[in-house]
Coordinates of C-alpha atoms in Angstrom, one line a residue:
M14 CA 4.3 30.0 6.5
I15 CA 3.8 26.4 8.1
K16 CA 0.1 27.0 9.2
K17 CA -0.5 28.6 5.7
L18 CA 0.9 24.5 4.1
I19 CA -1.1 22.8 6.7
V20 CA -4.2 25.2 5.8
S21 CA -3.7 24.1 2.2
L22 CA -3.2 20.1 2.7
V23 CA -6.6 20.2 4.8
G24 CA -8.5 22.3 2.1
I25 CA -7.6 20.6 -1.1
T26 CA -6.7 16.7 0.4
V27 CA -4.2 15.4 -1.3
I28 CA -1.6 13.5 -2.0
H29 CA 2.2 13.6 -4.0
P30 CA 1.9 13.5 -7.4
S31 CA 3.8 11.8 -8.2
L32 CA 2.6 8.5 -7.0
A33 CA -0.9 9.6 -7.7
A34 CA -1.3 6.7 -10.7
E35 CA 0.0 4.1 -8.9
N36 CA -2.0 4.9 -5.1
I37 CA -5.3 5.1 -7.6
T38 CA -4.0 2.3 -10.3
L39 CA -6.1 -1.1 -8.9
D40 CA -4.6 -3.7 -10.8
D41 CA -1.2 -3.4 -9.7
I42 CA 0.1 -6.3 -8.2
V43 CA 1.3 -5.9 -4.2
V44 CA 3.4 -8.4 -2.2
T45 CA 4.5 -6.6 0.7
A46 CA 1.6 -6.5 2.6
S47 CA 0.7 -10.3 2.7
R48 CA 3.6 -12.2 1.1
V49 CA 1.8 -13.3 -1.5
Q50 CA 1.0 -11.4 -5.1
Q51 CA -2.4 -9.3 -4.9
S52 CA -4.3 -7.1 -6.0
R53 CA -4.1 -3.9 -5.2
S54 CA -7.5 -3.2 -5.1
S55 CA -8.1 -6.2 -2.5
V56 CA -4.8 -4.9 -0.1
V57 CA -6.4 -4.3 3.7
G58 CA -3.6 -2.6 4.9
D59 CA -2.0 0.7 4.4
V60 CA 0.1 0.2 0.8
T61 CA 2.2 2.8 -1.4
V62 CA 3.6 1.5 -4.8
I63 CA 6.2 3.1 -6.3
D64 CA 7.4 2.2 -9.8
R65 CA 10.2 2.6 -12.0
E66 CA 8.5 5.0 -13.9
T67 CA 7.8 7.1 -11.0
I68 CA 11.3 7.3 -10.0
E69 CA 12.2 8.2 -13.1
R70 CA 9.9 11.2 -13.1
S71 CA 10.3 12.8 -10.2
G72 CA 13.9 12.9 -10.9
A73 CA 14.8 12.5 -7.3
G74 CA 19.1 12.0 -6.6
S75 CA 18.9 9.5 -3.8
L76 CA 15.8 7.0 -2.1
T77 CA 15.1 8.8 0.6
D78 CA 14.8 11.7 -1.6
I79 CA 12.1 10.0 -3.2
L80 CA 10.6 8.5 0.4
R81 CA 10.4 11.7 2.4
S82 CA 6.9 13.3 0.1
Q83 CA 5.5 9.8 0.7
P84 CA 2.0 9.5 3.5
G85 CA 3.8 8.9 7.0
V86 CA 7.4 9.3 6.4
Q87 CA 9.7 11.5 7.7
I88 CA 13.5 11.1 6.7
I89 CA 16.4 12.6 9.2
T90 CA 20.4 12.6 7.4
N91 CA 23.3 14.2 9.2
G92 CA 24.5 15.8 6.4
G93 CA 24.6 15.1 2.5
A94 CA 24.6 12.7 0.1
G95 CA 26.1 9.6 1.9
T96 CA 25.7 10.3 5.6
A97 CA 23.7 8.6 8.0
S98 CA 20.0 8.7 7.0
S99 CA 17.0 6.8 9.4
I100 CA 13.1 7.2 8.6
F101 CA 10.0 7.4 11.0
L102 CA 7.1 5.8 10.1
R103 CA 3.9 6.8 11.5
G104 CA 6.3 8.1 14.5
T105 CA 8.1 4.9 15.1
N106 CA 11.6 5.3 15.8
D107 CA 14.2 4.4 13.0
Q108 CA 14.6 1.2 14.5
H109 CA 11.1 0.0 13.9
V110 CA 11.5 -0.5 10.3
V111 CA 12.2 -3.6 8.8
T112 CA 13.7 -2.9 5.3
L113 CA 14.2 -5.9 2.6
I114 CA 15.7 -5.9 -0.8
D115 CA 14.4 -8.9 -2.8
G116 CA 12.8 -10.2 0.5
L117 CA 16.7 -9.7 2.0
R118 CA 17.6 -8.3 5.0
V119 CA 20.3 -5.8 4.6
N120 CA 20.4 -3.9 8.0
S121 CA 23.2 -3.7 10.8
A122 CA 22.1 -5.5 13.6
T123 CA 24.4 -3.8 16.0
L124 CA 22.5 0.0 15.2
G125 CA 19.1 -1.6 14.2
T126 CA 18.9 -0.2 11.0
T127 CA 19.0 0.5 7.6
A128 CA 21.5 1.9 5.0
Y129 CA 19.3 4.1 2.5
E130 CA 22.1 6.3 1.9
S131 CA 24.0 3.6 0.2
I132 CA 20.9 2.1 -2.1
P133 CA 21.1 3.9 -5.3
L134 CA 17.7 4.6 -7.2
S135 CA 19.6 3.7 -10.0
Q136 CA 19.0 0.0 -8.9
I137 CA 15.6 0.1 -8.0
E138 CA 13.0 -1.4 -10.2
R139 CA 9.8 -0.3 -7.8
I140 CA 9.5 0.6 -3.7
E141 CA 6.6 -1.4 -1.4
I142 CA 5.7 0.7 1.7
L143 CA 4.1 -1.2 4.4
R144 CA 2.7 1.4 6.9
G145 CA 2.1 -0.3 10.4
P146 CA 2.9 -3.2 12.3
A147 CA 3.3 -6.6 10.5
S148 CA 5.6 -8.9 12.7
S149 CA 3.3 -11.6 12.3
L150 CA 4.7 -12.0 8.3
Y151 CA 8.5 -10.0 9.0
G152 CA 9.0 -10.9 12.5
S153 CA 11.2 -8.2 14.8
D154 CA 11.5 -4.8 13.8
A155 CA 8.5 -4.5 12.2
I156 CA 6.3 -1.9 14.7
G157 CA 6.1 0.9 11.8
G158 CA 6.2 -1.3 9.0
V159 CA 7.8 -2.9 6.0
I160 CA 9.6 -1.8 3.3
Q161 CA 10.3 -3.8 0.3
I162 CA 13.0 -2.6 -2.6
F163 CA 12.7 -4.7 -5.6
T164 CA 15.9 -4.3 -8.0
R165 CA 15.8 -3.9 -11.5
K166 CA 14.8 -7.0 -13.9
G167 CA 13.4 -7.3 -17.1
D168 CA 10.8 -9.3 -18.5
S169 CA 11.3 -9.4 -21.9
E170 CA 13.3 -11.8 -24.2
K171 CA 14.2 -9.2 -26.6
P172 CA 17.6 -7.7 -25.3
L173 CA 16.9 -3.8 -23.5
L174 CA 19.6 -1.2 -23.0
N175 CA 19.3 1.2 -20.5
A176 CA 21.7 4.2 -20.0
A177 CA 21.9 7.6 -18.3
V178 CA 24.9 10.1 -17.6
G179 CA 23.9 13.1 -15.3
L180 CA 25.7 16.5 -14.2
G181 CA 24.6 18.5 -10.6
S182 CA 25.5 21.2 -8.3
Y183 CA 28.2 20.4 -5.8
D184 CA 30.3 18.7 -8.9
T185 CA 28.2 16.1 -9.2
K186 CA 28.2 13.1 -11.4
T187 CA 26.4 10.0 -12.7
A188 CA 26.0 7.4 -14.4
E189 CA 24.3 3.8 -15.1
A190 CA 23.7 1.2 -17.7
G191 CA 22.0 -2.3 -18.2
I192 CA 21.0 -5.0 -19.9
S193 CA 17.7 -7.5 -19.7
S194 CA 17.5 -10.5 -22.1
G195 CA 16.2 -13.9 -22.6
Y196 CA 16.4 -17.0 -24.2
G197 CA 14.2 -19.4 -24.1
N198 CA 13.4 -20.7 -20.6
L199 CA 16.4 -18.1 -19.9
R200 CA 16.0 -15.0 -18.5
Y201 CA 18.9 -12.8 -17.5
G202 CA 20.2 -8.7 -17.1
M203 CA 22.7 -6.8 -15.1
N204 CA 23.1 -3.1 -13.9
V205 CA 25.8 -1.2 -13.0
S206 CA 25.5 2.5 -11.7
S207 CA 28.2 5.5 -9.8
F208 CA 27.6 8.5 -7.9
D209 CA 30.2 10.6 -7.5
T210 CA 29.8 13.7 -5.0
D211 CA 31.6 17.2 -3.7
S212 CA 28.9 17.3 -1.8
F213 CA 28.8 19.9 0.8
S214 CA 30.5 20.3 4.8
A215 CA 28.7 18.0 6.9
K216 CA 28.4 20.2 10.1
R217 CA 27.3 23.7 9.6
I218 CA 30.0 25.4 11.1
R219 CA 32.3 28.3 10.2
N220 CA 35.0 28.8 12.3
N221 CA 37.2 25.8 11.7
A222 CA 39.0 25.2 8.8
Y223 CA 38.6 21.5 8.9
D224 CA 35.4 21.5 9.6
K225 CA 34.0 23.8 6.9
D226 CA 35.3 21.6 3.8
D227 CA 33.2 19.7 1.6
D228 CA 32.5 16.0 2.9
G229 CA 32.7 14.4 -0.6
Y230 CA 30.6 10.9 -1.1
R231 CA 31.0 7.9 -4.1
N232 CA 29.2 5.1 -4.9
L233 CA 29.8 2.5 -6.9
S234 CA 26.9 -0.2 -7.5
A235 CA 25.8 -3.6 -9.5
S236 CA 22.9 -5.8 -9.5
A237 CA 22.6 -8.9 -11.5
F238 CA 20.0 -11.7 -12.1
I239 CA 19.1 -15.2 -13.6
D240 CA 16.0 -17.2 -13.8
L241 CA 15.9 -20.3 -15.6
T242 CA 12.2 -21.9 -16.2
I243 CA 13.6 -25.7 -15.8
K244 CA 10.1 -27.3 -17.0
Q245 CA 6.6 -25.1 -16.8
G246 CA 5.7 -24.5 -13.3
H247 CA 9.5 -25.2 -11.8
S248 CA 12.3 -22.2 -12.3
L249 CA 15.2 -21.7 -10.5
G250 CA 16.8 -18.5 -9.8
M251 CA 19.4 -16.3 -8.7
Q252 CA 19.7 -13.0 -7.8
F253 CA 22.8 -10.3 -6.3
F254 CA 22.9 -6.9 -5.3
E255 CA 25.7 -4.5 -4.4
S256 CA 27.2 -1.4 -3.0
K257 CA 30.2 -0.3 -2.2
A258 CA 30.0 3.7 -0.9
R259 CA 32.9 5.9 0.4
N260 CA 31.6 9.0 2.7
H261 CA 33.9 11.8 4.1
F262 CA 32.8 13.2 7.5
D263 CA 34.2 16.0 9.6
N264 CA 37.1 16.1 11.6
A265 CA 40.6 17.7 11.6
Y266 CA 42.4 14.4 10.6
N267 CA 40.2 14.1 7.1
N268 CA 38.1 11.4 8.5
Y269 CA 36.0 9.3 6.0
S270 CA 33.9 5.5 6.7
D271 CA 33.7 2.9 3.7
Q272 CA 30.6 0.7 3.8
I273 CA 29.3 -2.0 1.7
L274 CA 25.9 -3.8 1.4
Q275 CA 25.4 -6.9 -0.1
S276 CA 22.4 -9.3 -0.9
Y277 CA 22.1 -12.4 -2.7
A278 CA 19.8 -15.7 -2.7
L279 CA 19.5 -18.5 -4.5
T280 CA 15.3 -19.5 -5.6
S281 CA 13.2 -22.2 -6.3
K282 CA 9.6 -21.9 -7.4
N283 CA 7.6 -25.1 -7.9
Q284 CA 3.9 -25.4 -8.7
I285 CA 3.5 -28.7 -7.3
T286 CA -0.1 -29.0 -8.0
D287 CA -2.4 -26.9 -9.2
S288 CA -3.3 -25.3 -6.0
W289 CA 0.2 -25.6 -4.1
L290 CA 2.9 -23.0 -5.0
S291 CA 6.3 -24.2 -2.7
T292 CA 9.3 -21.1 -2.6
L293 CA 12.1 -22.0 -0.9
K294 CA 14.7 -19.0 -0.7
L295 CA 18.3 -19.2 0.5
G296 CA 19.9 -15.5 0.9
M297 CA 22.9 -13.9 2.9
G298 CA 22.6 -10.2 3.4
V299 CA 25.4 -8.0 4.6
D300 CA 25.9 -5.1 6.0
D301 CA 29.9 -3.7 6.4
S302 CA 30.9 -0.7 7.6
E303 CA 34.4 0.6 8.3
S304 CA 35.4 4.3 9.9
H305 CA 39.1 5.2 9.5
D306 CA 40.2 8.3 11.4
K307 CA 43.2 9.3 13.4
P308 CA 45.0 6.4 15.7
N309 CA 45.4 6.5 19.0
T310 CA 48.3 4.6 20.1
N311 CA 48.1 5.7 24.0
P312 CA 47.1 2.5 26.1
A313 CA 46.5 4.1 28.9
S314 CA 43.0 5.5 26.9
S315 CA 39.5 4.2 26.7
S316 CA 39.8 4.6 23.4
Y317 CA 42.7 3.1 22.3
N318 CA 43.4 2.2 18.9
P319 CA 46.6 1.7 17.4
Q320 CA 45.1 1.2 14.0
G321 CA 42.6 4.1 13.9
V322 CA 40.2 1.7 12.0
S323 CA 36.5 0.7 13.7
Q324 CA 34.7 -1.8 12.0
Y325 CA 31.4 -3.4 12.0
R326 CA 30.1 -6.0 10.4
T327 CA 27.0 -8.2 10.1
E328 CA 25.9 -11.0 8.6
Q329 CA 22.3 -12.2 8.1
K330 CA 21.8 -16.1 7.0
Q331 CA 18.2 -16.3 6.1
I332 CA 16.5 -19.5 5.0
T333 CA 12.6 -19.1 3.3
W334 CA 10.3 -21.7 2.7
Q335 CA 7.0 -20.7 1.7
N336 CA 3.8 -22.7 0.9
N337 CA 0.6 -20.4 -0.6
F338 CA -2.4 -23.2 -1.2
N339 CA -5.1 -21.7 -3.1
L340 CA -8.7 -22.8 -1.7
P341 CA -12.0 -22.9 -2.9
L342 CA -12.2 -19.4 -0.7
G343 CA -8.9 -17.6 -0.5
T344 CA -5.8 -18.7 -0.6
L345 CA -3.3 -20.3 2.7
T346 CA 0.6 -19.5 3.5
L347 CA 2.5 -21.6 5.7
A348 CA 6.3 -20.8 5.9
Y349 CA 8.8 -21.5 7.9
D350 CA 11.9 -18.5 8.3
R351 CA 15.5 -18.5 9.7
L352 CA 17.5 -15.7 10.0
E353 CA 21.3 -15.9 11.5
Q354 CA 22.4 -13.1 12.3
N355 CA 26.7 -12.9 13.2
V356 CA 28.2 -9.7 13.7
N357 CA 31.4 -8.4 14.2
S358 CA 32.6 -5.2 16.1
E359 CA 35.7 -3.6 16.2
A360 CA 34.8 0.1 17.4
N361 CA 38.4 0.2 19.3
V362 CA 41.2 -2.4 20.6
K363 CA 39.3 -2.1 24.2
T364 CA 35.5 -2.5 22.8
K365 CA 35.6 -5.4 20.2
Y366 CA 32.8 -8.4 20.6
K367 CA 31.9 -11.2 18.5
K368 CA 28.5 -12.4 18.5
E369 CA 25.2 -14.3 17.0
R370 CA 21.7 -15.1 17.4
N371 CA 19.3 -17.4 15.7
N372 CA 15.8 -16.7 15.0
D373 CA 13.4 -19.5 13.8
S374 CA 10.2 -18.3 12.7
F375 CA 6.9 -20.6 12.0
L376 CA 3.9 -18.6 9.7
A377 CA 0.3 -19.2 9.0
S378 CA -1.6 -16.1 7.4
Y379 CA -5.0 -16.4 5.3
L380 CA -5.9 -14.4 2.9
L381 CA -9.8 -13.9 1.2
D382 CA -10.7 -11.4 -1.4
Y383 CA -14.7 -12.6 -2.5
D384 CA -17.3 -10.6 -3.4
K385 CA -17.5 -7.2 -1.7
H386 CA -15.5 -8.6 1.7
S387 CA -11.5 -8.5 1.9
L388 CA -9.9 -10.3 5.0
Q389 CA -6.5 -10.8 5.7
L390 CA -5.8 -13.1 8.8
S391 CA -1.8 -13.9 10.4
L392 CA -0.3 -15.9 13.0
R393 CA 3.8 -16.4 13.8
E394 CA 5.9 -17.3 15.9
D395 CA 9.7 -16.6 16.5
H396 CA 11.7 -18.6 18.9
N397 CA 15.2 -16.5 19.1
S398 CA 18.0 -18.0 20.7
Q399 CA 18.6 -14.5 23.3
F400 CA 15.2 -13.8 24.0
G401 CA 13.1 -16.9 23.8
N402 CA 9.8 -16.9 22.5
Y403 CA 7.8 -14.1 20.9
T404 CA 4.1 -14.4 19.4
T405 CA 2.5 -12.0 16.9
G406 CA -0.6 -12.0 15.2
G407 CA -2.6 -9.9 13.0
A408 CA -6.2 -9.2 11.4
G409 CA -7.7 -7.3 8.9
Y410 CA -10.7 -7.1 7.0
G411 CA -12.3 -4.6 4.5
Y412 CA -15.5 -4.1 2.5
R413 CA -16.7 -2.2 -0.4
F414 CA -19.7 -1.1 -0.2
S415 CA -20.0 0.6 -3.5
P416 CA -17.7 0.9 -6.7
Q417 CA -16.0 3.5 -5.1
W418 CA -16.0 3.2 -1.9
R419 CA -13.9 0.9 0.0
V420 CA -13.8 0.9 4.1
T421 CA -10.8 -1.2 5.8
A422 CA -10.0 -2.1 9.7
N423 CA -7.3 -3.6 10.6
Y424 CA -5.6 -4.6 14.3
G425 CA -1.7 -6.4 14.5
K426 CA 1.2 -6.9 17.8
A427 CA 4.5 -6.6 17.0
F428 CA 7.8 -6.6 18.6
K429 CA 11.2 -5.3 18.0
A430 CA 14.6 -7.5 20.0
P431 CA 17.1 -5.0 21.2
T432 CA 20.3 -4.3 18.1
F433 CA 23.0 -6.5 19.1
N434 CA 24.9 -3.0 20.9
Q435 CA 22.2 -2.4 23.0
L436 CA 22.9 -5.8 24.1
Y437 CA 26.8 -7.0 24.2
Y438 CA 28.6 -3.2 23.3
P439 CA 31.4 -3.8 26.1
N440 CA 30.9 -0.9 29.3
F441 CA 27.4 0.1 27.5
G442 CA 25.6 -3.4 26.2
D443 CA 22.6 -4.9 28.7
P444 CA 22.1 -8.8 27.8
N445 CA 19.3 -8.9 29.9
L446 CA 16.7 -6.2 28.4
S447 CA 13.1 -7.6 26.5
P448 CA 12.1 -6.6 23.4
E449 CA 9.7 -4.1 22.7
K450 CA 6.5 -5.0 22.1
S451 CA 3.2 -2.5 20.6
D452 CA -0.5 -2.8 19.6
N453 CA -1.8 -0.8 17.0
V454 CA -4.8 -0.3 15.8
E455 CA -6.2 1.8 12.5
A456 CA -9.3 2.2 10.1
S457 CA -9.1 3.5 6.5
L458 CA -11.9 4.9 4.1
R459 CA -10.8 5.2 1.0
Y460 CA -12.7 6.4 -2.1
T461 CA -11.6 5.8 -5.9
G462 CA -12.9 7.7 -8.6
H463 CA -12.7 8.2 -12.5
A464 CA -10.8 11.9 -11.4
W465 CA -11.0 11.9 -7.8
N466 CA -8.8 10.0 -5.5
A467 CA -8.6 9.9 -1.1
G468 CA -7.9 8.2 1.8
L469 CA -8.3 9.0 5.1
T470 CA -6.3 6.2 7.9
I471 CA -6.4 7.0 11.2
F472 CA -4.1 4.9 13.1
E473 CA -2.6 4.2 17.2
N474 CA -0.1 2.7 18.3
R475 CA 1.4 2.0 21.6
I476 CA 4.5 0.7 22.5
R477 CA 5.8 -0.8 25.7
N478 CA 9.4 -1.5 27.1
L479 CA 10.5 1.0 25.1
I480 CA 14.6 0.7 24.7
E481 CA 15.2 4.3 26.4
F482 CA 19.1 5.9 26.6
S483 CA 18.9 7.1 30.1
G484 CA 20.1 5.0 32.1
A485 CA 22.8 5.8 35.3
A486 CA 25.7 4.2 35.4
T487 CA 26.4 0.4 36.7
T488 CA 29.7 -1.8 36.5
G489 CA 27.5 -3.0 32.6
C490 CA 27.3 0.5 31.8
T491 CA 30.2 3.6 32.1
F492 CA 27.6 6.0 30.2
A493 CA 26.2 7.8 32.4
G494 CA 22.9 8.9 31.5
F495 CA 23.1 7.2 27.7
C496 CA 22.5 3.3 29.5
P497 CA 20.3 1.5 27.6
L498 CA 16.9 0.3 29.9
N499 CA 13.2 -0.5 29.2
V500 CA 11.8 1.6 31.1
G501 CA 9.8 3.7 28.0
K502 CA 6.0 3.8 27.1
A503 CA 4.9 5.5 23.9
Q504 CA 1.7 6.7 22.4
I505 CA 1.3 7.2 18.7
Q506 CA -2.1 8.1 17.9
G507 CA -2.8 10.2 13.9
A508 CA -4.6 9.7 10.7
T509 CA -2.6 10.3 7.5
L510 CA -5.2 12.3 4.4
E511 CA -4.1 11.6 0.6
S512 CA -6.0 12.3 -2.6
S513 CA -5.7 13.3 -6.4
W514 CA -7.5 15.0 -8.5
N515 CA -6.9 14.7 -12.4
I516 CA -8.3 18.6 -13.5
T517 CA -7.8 17.9 -17.5
D518 CA -6.1 14.8 -18.9
T519 CA -2.6 16.9 -18.8
L520 CA -2.7 18.6 -15.1
L521 CA -3.0 16.3 -12.2
L522 CA -2.8 18.6 -8.7
S523 CA -1.9 16.0 -5.4
G524 CA -0.5 15.5 -1.8
N525 CA -0.4 14.4 1.4
L526 CA -0.5 15.0 5.1
T527 CA -0.1 13.5 7.7
V528 CA -1.0 14.6 11.7
Q529 CA -0.3 12.8 14.9
A530 CA 1.1 12.6 18.2
P531 CA 4.1 11.0 18.7
R532 CA 4.4 11.2 22.5
D533 CA 6.1 9.5 25.5
E534 CA 3.5 8.6 27.9
Q535 CA 5.8 9.5 30.9
N536 CA 6.1 13.2 30.2
D537 CA 3.9 13.5 27.0
Q538 CA 6.8 15.2 25.7
L539 CA 7.5 14.3 21.5
L540 CA 9.3 11.5 20.6
T541 CA 13.1 13.0 19.3
R542 CA 12.8 14.3 16.1
R543 CA 9.4 13.9 15.0
S544 CA 7.0 16.7 14.4
N545 CA 2.9 17.4 14.8
R546 CA 2.1 17.5 10.9
Y547 CA 4.3 17.1 7.6
G548 CA 3.2 16.6 4.4
A549 CA 3.4 17.6 0.6
I550 CA 1.9 19.2 -2.5
N551 CA 2.6 18.3 -5.9
L552 CA 1.5 19.4 -10.0
L553 CA 2.2 17.5 -12.7
H554 CA 1.7 19.1 -16.1
T555 CA 2.0 17.5 -19.6
W556 CA 2.5 19.4 -22.5
G557 CA 2.7 17.0 -25.6
D558 CA 7.1 15.6 -24.9
L559 CA 7.6 18.1 -22.2
Q560 CA 6.2 17.0 -18.7
W561 CA 7.0 19.5 -15.8
G562 CA 6.0 19.5 -11.9
A563 CA 6.5 21.8 -9.0
E564 CA 6.4 19.9 -6.0
T565 CA 5.8 20.6 -1.6
T566 CA 7.3 19.8 1.3
G567 CA 7.2 20.3 4.6
A568 CA 6.7 19.6 8.5
S569 CA 6.1 21.4 11.6
T570 CA 8.5 22.4 14.4
R571 CA 10.6 18.6 16.2
Y572 CA 12.8 18.6 19.2
N573 CA 16.3 16.7 19.0
N574 CA 16.1 16.0 22.6
A575 CA 13.1 13.7 24.2
A576 CA 12.9 16.8 26.6
N577 CA 12.2 18.8 23.7
T578 CA 14.6 21.3 25.1
K579 CA 16.5 21.8 21.3
V580 CA 14.4 23.3 18.9
M581 CA 14.2 22.2 14.9
S582 CA 11.7 25.3 13.4
G583 CA 9.4 24.1 11.1
Y584 CA 10.0 24.7 7.7
M585 CA 8.3 24.1 3.5
L586 CA 10.7 23.1 0.8
V587 CA 10.1 24.0 -2.9
N588 CA 11.3 21.6 -5.9
L589 CA 11.0 21.7 -9.9
T590 CA 10.6 19.2 -11.9
A591 CA 10.8 18.8 -15.9
N592 CA 11.6 15.7 -18.4
Y593 CA 11.5 16.2 -22.3
R594 CA 11.1 13.7 -24.5
L595 CA 13.2 13.9 -27.3
N596 CA 12.0 10.9 -29.4
P597 CA 10.5 7.5 -28.3
E598 CA 14.1 6.4 -26.1
W599 CA 15.5 9.4 -25.4
K600 CA 14.8 11.9 -22.7
L601 CA 15.9 14.6 -21.0
E602 CA 15.8 15.0 -17.3
A603 CA 16.0 18.3 -14.8
R604 CA 15.5 19.1 -11.2
A605 CA 15.8 22.3 -9.2
N606 CA 15.9 21.1 -5.4
N607 CA 14.6 23.9 -2.6
I608 CA 14.3 26.7 -5.3
F609 CA 14.0 29.4 -2.6
D610 CA 17.2 28.4 -0.9
K611 CA 15.4 27.4 2.8
N612 CA 17.2 27.6 5.4
Y613 CA 16.4 24.2 7.7
V614 CA 17.4 21.7 9.8
L615 CA 16.8 17.8 10.5
A616 CA 19.1 17.3 13.3
Y617 CA 21.8 18.4 15.6
T618 CA 24.6 17.1 16.3
G619 CA 24.2 16.8 20.3
N620 CA 21.6 18.7 22.5
T621 CA 24.2 21.1 24.7
A622 CA 25.2 24.5 24.0
T623 CA 27.9 23.9 21.7
S624 CA 26.5 21.3 19.2
V625 CA 25.5 22.7 15.8
P626 CA 23.5 21.4 13.1
Y627 CA 23.7 18.9 10.8
N628 CA 23.8 20.7 6.9
T629 CA 21.4 20.4 4.6
A630 CA 21.6 21.3 0.7
G631 CA 20.7 24.9 -0.5
S632 CA 19.8 25.3 -4.1
N633 CA 20.7 22.9 -6.5
I634 CA 20.1 21.8 -9.8
F635 CA 21.1 18.3 -12.0
I636 CA 20.5 17.6 -15.6
G637 CA 20.7 13.7 -17.1
L638 CA 19.9 12.8 -20.5
R639 CA 18.4 9.0 -20.2
Y640 CA 18.2 6.6 -22.9
Q641 CA 15.7 3.8 -22.7
M642 CA 15.5 0.8 -25.6
K643 CA 11.6 0.0 -26.2
P644 CA 10.6 -3.4 -26.5

């Protein structure tokens, strides 16, 4: 089945249809690729844009649902809704992606990952995915790329209302509502949403009662903004996002975890001269997680925890002062970023710690789009209180040799600072760990026509000082075989093919295929949970007020361990979507996932003979009703 899928992808050279319009619309404005607003047609990097219309048309139930079918993206989940999710971008580790919400980091500094499962699609207006190293623009962690999420904001002075409700399998219930408006020089808006599901057992276990129960999830989230134009060219804005979630997980004691994600900021934009725009942002990102389990009241135990509560809180204060200068040719950007990270970790009374580190960085970049030529240069210096100084740079060039054909090439250096757990976790961390480093080269060829569009990107990423958890026990780490060490080297070579074909004005065929070799250089084994091939095919048909689609996603064999002995077979999933517009403001939506009830595995609980797979959803459906007031 996998071979047939891959052959089909190669044969028709297509991309995921729900994104086809965004990938081929050249007047899109992209921010993430350069930190400066630029036309999609002039972007040198490898970028995907997902707008609100695409999100609603897909019928996806979560952020990971819509990301899993994008070029170069693989998703791992440890069970159903609300369970931990990981993103592997172009074969890099899940800690190698910078994720921003409205320009702010909200990741866990202890784990080094972002809780994608706690970011509801109902709060998202737009997603931009930048594949490839971006430390020269965003600093530490951007070895694989950047995912930037923009929360919903209206752009009209007239009051605009939106609302939606839905019901689905696993006793899933959703509701959302929002308003945006303006008065004179003032714009404002607010959105709230809820998600509740009984879900299913996180682990695929049949022989005990307490692990077979459903592991439910609920989420309540809100976002708001207010922007005031003080005078022409000068504005002041405030933004806020919060997500509160509770997720139950398998254990004999009805354990659960509570998680809060927050981001809020104050932004001042000032057009000082006709050619000088200054933007100052002061913000905070918070990841606060509490795990509730049965108390261990034995003082002699290494896991002694009389409260039965483990707490992990990350606070990241962020200051950005960016200045864009429009030159006779191109745009020069000079920026200062400060990141203050504070963590409070308390898994039990014997393993709690509080730590902080600060990072000051200075950025200079240049962007040029002139005639047939595009150029992007960037240089960044990071000064970190824990690991010292690190310099990164990037260079990209694009040439349009006809109205339809364009070629680009990029080189970038990137790095990732060790997480707080890797550095300081009692009886585990090593404060002498060095940052991981990478060098990446890539080249792309793209064709943009009236009915057919295609792109091919070839890349190679070499990562050094890769942190692996295989060290022997020492006086600092008592977990033999799992101690962090800077010993790894990885080489990731690959290519991403994407295309779309408007067969008729109402029928669109599209898809993507990524072929890669993410390997450990020491033993030539595949990196854990990553496949050599994965992709998607989608057919989208519009018939009057009815729009329906069929999408297929698949991946080849993966391994749950570094030795490549714990095998996870390849799989292919088929989903159906449909929406029917009742009138200009009301719309019915429906989605059927995994219609052939495929039994597949994305991750195991461990690598021993007794390890079991984390569960994945079987066939399920969702039906919703959406209202959108027209301006």
